[in-house]
Amino acid sequence: MKQEKNNNRRVSSAIVIVIIIIIMGAGCLGVYRVINNIVVASNVENIQELAEHDKHSVLTSIENKQESLYGWAHAARSEKYKTVAELMPALNRGASIVGLSRLYLIDSDGMAYGSDATITHNEEYLSQIANMTADRTIIRFDTWLNGITAESRRQNITVIVKIREFTVEGHTFQYAWGEMDLRTFQNELKIDSYGGAGYTNIVNADDGFYVVALSEVSLQKRQNFFDQLVERNARISSYDSVEEFRNSFDAIETETMTLYMDEGYGYPAGDYVMAVNNIENTSWKMISVCPISVFSTLSNRITTIFLAIAAVMVAAVAFGVILSYRVRVQQEKARADEVHKAELSEALILAQQANRSKTTFLNNMSHDIRTPMNAIIGFTRLAKKSVDEPDKVKDYLGKISGSSEHLLALINDVLDMSRIESGKVTINEDNENLIEILKNLKNITEADVKAKKMDFTMDISGISDEYIVCDRLRLNQVLINILSNALKYTPEGGKVSLKAVQLGPAADGRASYEFSIKDNGIGMSEEFVKTIFDPFTRAQTSTVSGIQGTGLGMAITKNIIDMMDGKITVASKENEGSEFVVTFSFKLAEKPEPEDEAAGAETASEELDFTGKRILLVEDNELNREIATEILQEVGFKVEAAENGKLGCDLLAASEPGYFDLVLMDIQMPVMDGHEAARTIRKFENKELADITILAMTANAFEEDKQLAFEAGMNGHLAKPIDIPVLFDTLKKVLK
């Protein structure tokens, strides 16, 4: 009887195991299909990012060529040539400098003066100029030599730039026309289309003819992109026919689509992904085509790994069921196993908490770094385009400086790994100007506001005491996080406002301030508002799903607000917008004494006169050497440079005592680093040379780095990026 019961138990356990395996197998198959589709779709979307990168390479090459041609024309204008004969050799030199095969200046009468010493009246040149819609353009312009065969055609990429007019011998030159061999243009771009699996080409938007092939596919100008699609029987997603795609082609700015094509032009039949990108300020569009199989390969690898894991999981479950059967017989062993599992679970929770702390911090830094970086890139580009408008450039540089300072502070926090390990972030307070902080905040977000054509207003009229004691970085983090979300979740053309008010008069040396950030964006549900400050929380709606984010931003914001003894409230309604109100109490700071700019400039001029002083600059990075040399020479220093510690030691050893007044020493260098170089100098037999002042000037900026510099025998430590006032103040002290 007992044996029969045991047999029944075994049969029941076997049936349970089989059922579990079937269920898990079906579940794994379903998850496999979902993962496969997600991976393929995700990688297909990545083709647009790759195409954008290729497009950026093309735009950079075009802009560099246009800038070089315009710069040469400006230099030629400055030479003030008296005769055309004097100008002709300059054209030849200009073609070589800019990297062109031919260069022409075209005057107001339509005469073209060429670098090959030709002077001609070319109606086709004039027609191309007449069709220009901007001051600069680039076209495919083939020159027929002596017939109509492909062999007699000179295939060119032509850059046309409207220049500042200048007159030589009665001829008023208005345009510079530069021709570059098509193959040269292709080689300069050097675009590798998906490791050779796909191809990237440029076509004319108006007629579909190829301009240039950027991949290994050899395509002539007279070949037509749409005709090739027809020949390969292309079937394009979102379009009923190639003809419909052709009719919509000119209006496409950026679009990714899938298509099927038959075999042709050296490529097999199959499914492809195609990205179309408009190239600004040209009549060109970039076509990037890649087989879906490229992405499917990666998908297959991932899904294969998943299946292997799933198989292990099924085996583990089966083993678990068998083990549970044995547990009934071996109760003591089961209890020991439970204790062991509990210990493992506790260890896993602790590990996950530590990992989450790091991930939270790093995600926060990534979010905060990108915001000022966007302002720096945007205003740098605007400054480059406004070189002839000093006031604009000065304004842009000021905004770049403010964003750079914020970015540097964030980078310093990212590099402070001890804070990540401990999970602690400290509050570092200093005297600050609240009005200045808020205005700089507007500068940082200006690029996003303009990109989405939004109505952004800032009201700071309610602040009467602007000088406060606070942690500028943390206050910026709080306001930027909230403001960035408002901009992110408000549709294009929407309204966002920031209002800062002081709540009543100051008392006991402190004042309370309220910051209200309001938008008319997509808003949030009441249920989501209750969990908005929980880590990794995001609203699960179709509107939000397409917007990037980790769900950490508001949790981090709340933590910082709590650390600063502040408060935050949220009011929101779906499809109507949200309002975040943050309140802080700050200690008031005294208003700094106004500086007399004229007197300050005069004093600075007197104090920063280092004429007759000589510095040995030991720095391996060429750009850093150039920057430091320029800064030092502006205040009278004579600078001699060495590319590594060994060369620096040799220069100093070969000099007479007193020839160099001090040494500025980098740390990380080839051949001999700064620490070793300093120790070598201190061992010189000549006591005067051995005792020279050595200052470390390095990106190794932590406290332990400073200690290592002093232990190596250095007299001081200066961190990069160079803080010019700190540099000059240090030099004044050591050169007394």
Coordinates of N, CA, C and O in Angstrom, one line a residue, residues 192-266:
D192 N 31.8 54.7 -44.3 CA 31.7 53.2 -44.4 C 30.2 52.8 -44.1 O 29.8 53.0 -43.0
S193 N 29.5 52.4 -45.2 CA 28.1 52.1 -45.0 C 27.9 50.8 -44.4 O 27.9 49.8 -45.1
Y194 N 27.8 50.7 -43.1 CA 27.4 49.5 -42.3 C 28.3 48.4 -42.6 O 27.9 47.3 -42.9
G195 N 29.7 48.7 -42.6 CA 30.7 47.7 -42.8 C 30.7 47.1 -44.2 O 31.1 46.0 -44.4
G196 N 30.2 47.8 -45.2 CA 30.1 47.3 -46.6 C 28.8 46.6 -46.9 O 28.6 46.2 -48.0
A197 N 28.0 46.3 -45.9 CA 26.8 45.5 -46.1 C 25.7 46.4 -46.9 O 24.9 45.9 -47.6
G198 N 25.7 47.7 -46.7 CA 24.8 48.6 -47.3 C 25.5 49.6 -48.1 O 26.7 49.5 -48.4
Y199 N 24.8 50.6 -48.5 CA 25.4 51.7 -49.3 C 24.7 53.0 -49.0 O 23.6 53.1 -48.6
T200 N 25.5 54.1 -49.2 CA 25.0 55.4 -49.0 C 25.3 56.3 -50.2 O 26.4 56.3 -50.7
N201 N 24.3 57.0 -50.7 CA 24.5 57.8 -51.9 C 23.7 59.1 -51.7 O 22.9 59.3 -50.8
I202 N 24.1 60.1 -52.6 CA 23.4 61.4 -52.5 C 22.7 61.6 -53.9 O 23.4 61.3 -54.9
V203 N 21.5 62.0 -53.9 CA 20.7 62.2 -55.1 C 20.1 63.6 -55.1 O 20.0 64.3 -54.0
N204 N 19.9 64.1 -56.3 CA 19.2 65.4 -56.4 C 17.7 65.2 -56.0 O 17.0 64.3 -56.5
A205 N 17.2 66.1 -55.2 CA 15.8 66.0 -54.7 C 14.8 66.2 -55.9 O 13.7 65.7 -55.9
D206 N 15.2 67.1 -56.8 CA 14.2 67.5 -57.8 C 14.0 66.5 -58.9 O 12.9 66.3 -59.5
D207 N 15.1 65.7 -59.3 CA 14.9 64.8 -60.4 C 15.3 63.4 -60.1 O 15.1 62.4 -60.8
G208 N 16.0 63.1 -58.9 CA 16.3 61.8 -58.5 C 17.6 61.2 -59.1 O 17.9 60.1 -58.8
F209 N 18.3 62.1 -59.8 CA 19.6 61.6 -60.4 C 20.7 61.6 -59.3 O 20.7 62.4 -58.4
Y210 N 21.6 60.6 -59.4 CA 22.6 60.5 -58.4 C 23.6 61.6 -58.6 O 24.0 62.0 -59.7
V211 N 24.0 62.2 -57.4 CA 25.1 63.2 -57.4 C 26.4 62.5 -57.1 O 27.4 62.8 -57.8
V212 N 26.5 61.7 -56.1 CA 27.7 61.1 -55.7 C 27.5 59.8 -54.9 O 26.4 59.7 -54.2
A213 N 28.3 58.8 -55.1 CA 28.2 57.5 -54.4 C 29.3 57.6 -53.3 O 30.4 57.7 -53.5
L214 N 28.8 57.5 -52.0 CA 29.7 57.5 -50.9 C 30.2 56.2 -50.4 O 31.1 56.1 -49.6
S215 N 29.6 55.1 -50.9 CA 30.0 53.8 -50.6 C 30.7 53.2 -51.8 O 31.1 53.9 -52.8
E216 N 31.0 51.9 -51.8 CA 31.7 51.2 -52.9 C 31.0 51.1 -54.2 O 31.5 50.7 -55.2
V217 N 29.6 51.3 -54.1 CA 28.8 51.1 -55.3 C 29.2 52.2 -56.3 O 29.2 53.4 -56.0
S218 N 29.5 51.9 -57.6 CA 29.9 52.8 -58.6 C 28.7 53.3 -59.3 O 28.0 52.5 -60.1
L219 N 28.2 54.5 -59.1 CA 27.0 55.1 -59.8 C 27.4 56.4 -60.5 O 28.0 57.2 -59.9
Q220 N 27.0 56.5 -61.7 CA 27.2 57.7 -62.5 C 26.0 58.6 -62.3 O 24.9 58.3 -61.9
K221 N 26.3 59.9 -62.7 CA 25.3 60.9 -62.5 C 24.0 60.6 -63.3 O 22.9 60.9 -62.8
R222 N 24.1 60.1 -64.5 CA 23.0 59.9 -65.3 C 22.1 58.7 -64.8 O 21.0 58.5 -65.4
Q223 N 22.6 58.0 -63.8 CA 21.7 56.9 -63.3 C 20.7 57.5 -62.3 O 21.0 58.5 -61.6
N224 N 19.5 57.0 -62.4 CA 18.4 57.6 -61.6 C 18.0 56.7 -60.5 O 17.7 55.5 -60.7
F225 N 17.9 57.3 -59.3 CA 17.5 56.5 -58.1 C 16.1 55.8 -58.2 O 15.9 54.7 -58.0
F226 N 15.1 56.6 -58.7 CA 13.8 56.1 -58.9 C 13.7 55.0 -59.9 O 13.0 54.0 -59.8
D227 N 14.5 55.2 -61.0 CA 14.5 54.2 -62.1 C 15.0 52.9 -61.6 O 14.5 51.8 -61.9
Q228 N 16.0 52.9 -60.7 CA 16.6 51.7 -60.1 C 15.6 51.0 -59.2 O 15.6 49.8 -59.2
L229 N 14.8 51.8 -58.5 CA 13.8 51.2 -57.6 C 12.8 50.5 -58.5 O 12.3 49.4 -58.1
V230 N 12.4 51.1 -59.6 CA 11.4 50.4 -60.5 C 12.1 49.1 -61.1 O 11.4 48.1 -61.1
E231 N 13.3 49.2 -61.5 CA 14.0 48.1 -62.1 C 14.1 46.9 -61.1 O 14.0 45.7 -61.5
R232 N 14.3 47.2 -59.9 CA 14.4 46.2 -58.8 C 13.0 45.8 -58.2 O 13.0 45.2 -57.2
N233 N 12.0 46.3 -58.8 CA 10.6 46.0 -58.4 C 10.4 46.3 -56.9 O 9.9 45.5 -56.1
A234 N 10.8 47.5 -56.5 CA 10.8 47.9 -55.1 C 9.4 48.1 -54.6 O 8.5 48.6 -55.2
R235 N 9.1 47.5 -53.4 CA 7.8 47.7 -52.7 C 8.1 48.4 -51.3 O 8.8 47.8 -50.5
I236 N 7.7 49.7 -51.2 CA 8.1 50.5 -50.1 C 7.0 50.7 -49.1 O 5.8 50.9 -49.4
S237 N 7.3 50.5 -47.8 CA 6.3 50.6 -46.7 C 5.8 52.1 -46.7 O 6.6 53.0 -47.0
S238 N 4.6 52.3 -46.4 CA 3.9 53.6 -46.3 C 3.6 54.2 -47.7 O 3.1 55.3 -47.7
Y239 N 4.0 53.6 -48.8 CA 3.8 54.1 -50.1 C 3.2 53.0 -51.0 O 3.7 51.8 -50.9
D240 N 2.2 53.3 -51.8 CA 1.6 52.3 -52.6 C 2.4 52.0 -53.8 O 2.3 50.9 -54.4
S241 N 3.3 52.9 -54.2 CA 4.1 52.6 -55.4 C 5.3 53.5 -55.4 O 5.4 54.5 -54.6
V242 N 6.3 53.2 -56.3 CA 7.5 54.0 -56.4 C 7.1 55.4 -56.9 O 7.7 56.4 -56.5
E243 N 6.1 55.5 -57.7 CA 5.7 56.8 -58.2 C 5.2 57.7 -57.1 O 5.5 58.9 -57.1
E244 N 4.4 57.1 -56.2 CA 3.9 57.9 -55.0 C 5.1 58.4 -54.2 O 5.1 59.5 -53.7
F245 N 6.1 57.5 -54.0 CA 7.3 57.8 -53.2 C 8.0 59.0 -54.0 O 8.5 59.9 -53.3
R246 N 8.1 58.9 -55.3 CA 8.8 59.9 -56.1 C 8.1 61.3 -55.9 O 8.8 62.3 -55.7
N247 N 6.8 61.3 -55.9 CA 6.1 62.5 -55.8 C 6.2 63.2 -54.4 O 6.1 64.4 -54.2
S248 N 6.5 62.3 -53.4 CA 6.6 62.8 -52.0 C 8.0 63.1 -51.6 O 8.3 63.6 -50.6
F249 N 9.0 62.7 -52.5 CA 10.4 62.7 -52.1 C 10.9 64.0 -51.8 O 11.6 64.2 -50.8
D250 N 10.6 65.1 -52.6 CA 11.1 66.4 -52.3 C 10.7 67.0 -51.0 O 11.5 67.8 -50.4
A251 N 9.6 66.6 -50.4 CA 9.1 67.1 -49.2 C 9.7 66.4 -48.0 O 9.5 66.8 -46.8
I252 N 10.4 65.3 -48.1 CA 10.9 64.5 -47.0 C 12.1 65.2 -46.4 O 13.0 65.6 -47.0
E253 N 12.0 65.4 -45.1 CA 13.1 66.0 -44.3 C 13.9 64.8 -43.7 O 15.1 64.7 -43.9
T254 N 13.3 64.0 -43.0 CA 13.9 62.8 -42.4 C 12.9 61.7 -42.3 O 11.8 61.9 -41.7
E255 N 13.2 60.5 -42.9 CA 12.2 59.4 -42.8 C 12.9 58.1 -43.0 O 13.9 58.0 -43.8
T256 N 12.5 57.1 -42.2 CA 13.0 55.8 -42.3 C 11.9 54.8 -42.7 O 10.8 54.9 -42.2
M257 N 12.2 53.9 -43.7 CA 11.2 53.0 -44.2 C 11.8 51.7 -44.5 O 13.0 51.6 -44.6
T258 N 10.9 50.7 -44.6 CA 11.4 49.3 -45.0 C 10.9 49.1 -46.5 O 9.9 49.7 -46.9
L259 N 11.7 48.3 -47.2 CA 11.3 48.0 -48.6 C 11.8 46.6 -49.0 O 12.8 46.1 -48.4
Y260 N 11.2 46.1 -50.0 CA 11.7 44.8 -50.6 C 12.2 45.2 -52.0 O 11.5 45.9 -52.7
M261 N 13.3 44.6 -52.4 CA 13.8 44.8 -53.7 C 14.3 43.5 -54.3 O 14.9 42.7 -53.6
D262 N 14.1 43.4 -55.6 CA 14.7 42.2 -56.3 C 16.2 42.4 -56.5 O 16.7 43.5 -56.2
E263 N 16.9 41.3 -56.9 CA 18.3 41.4 -57.2 C 18.6 42.4 -58.2 O 17.9 42.6 -59.2
G264 N 19.8 43.1 -58.0 CA 20.2 44.1 -59.0 C 21.3 45.0 -58.5 O 21.5 45.2 -57.3
Y265 N 22.2 45.4 -59.4 CA 23.3 46.4 -59.1 C 24.2 45.8 -58.0 O 24.8 46.5 -57.2
G266 N 24.4 44.5 -58.1 CA 25.4 43.8 -57.2 C 24.9 43.5 -55.8 O 25.6 43.1 -55.0

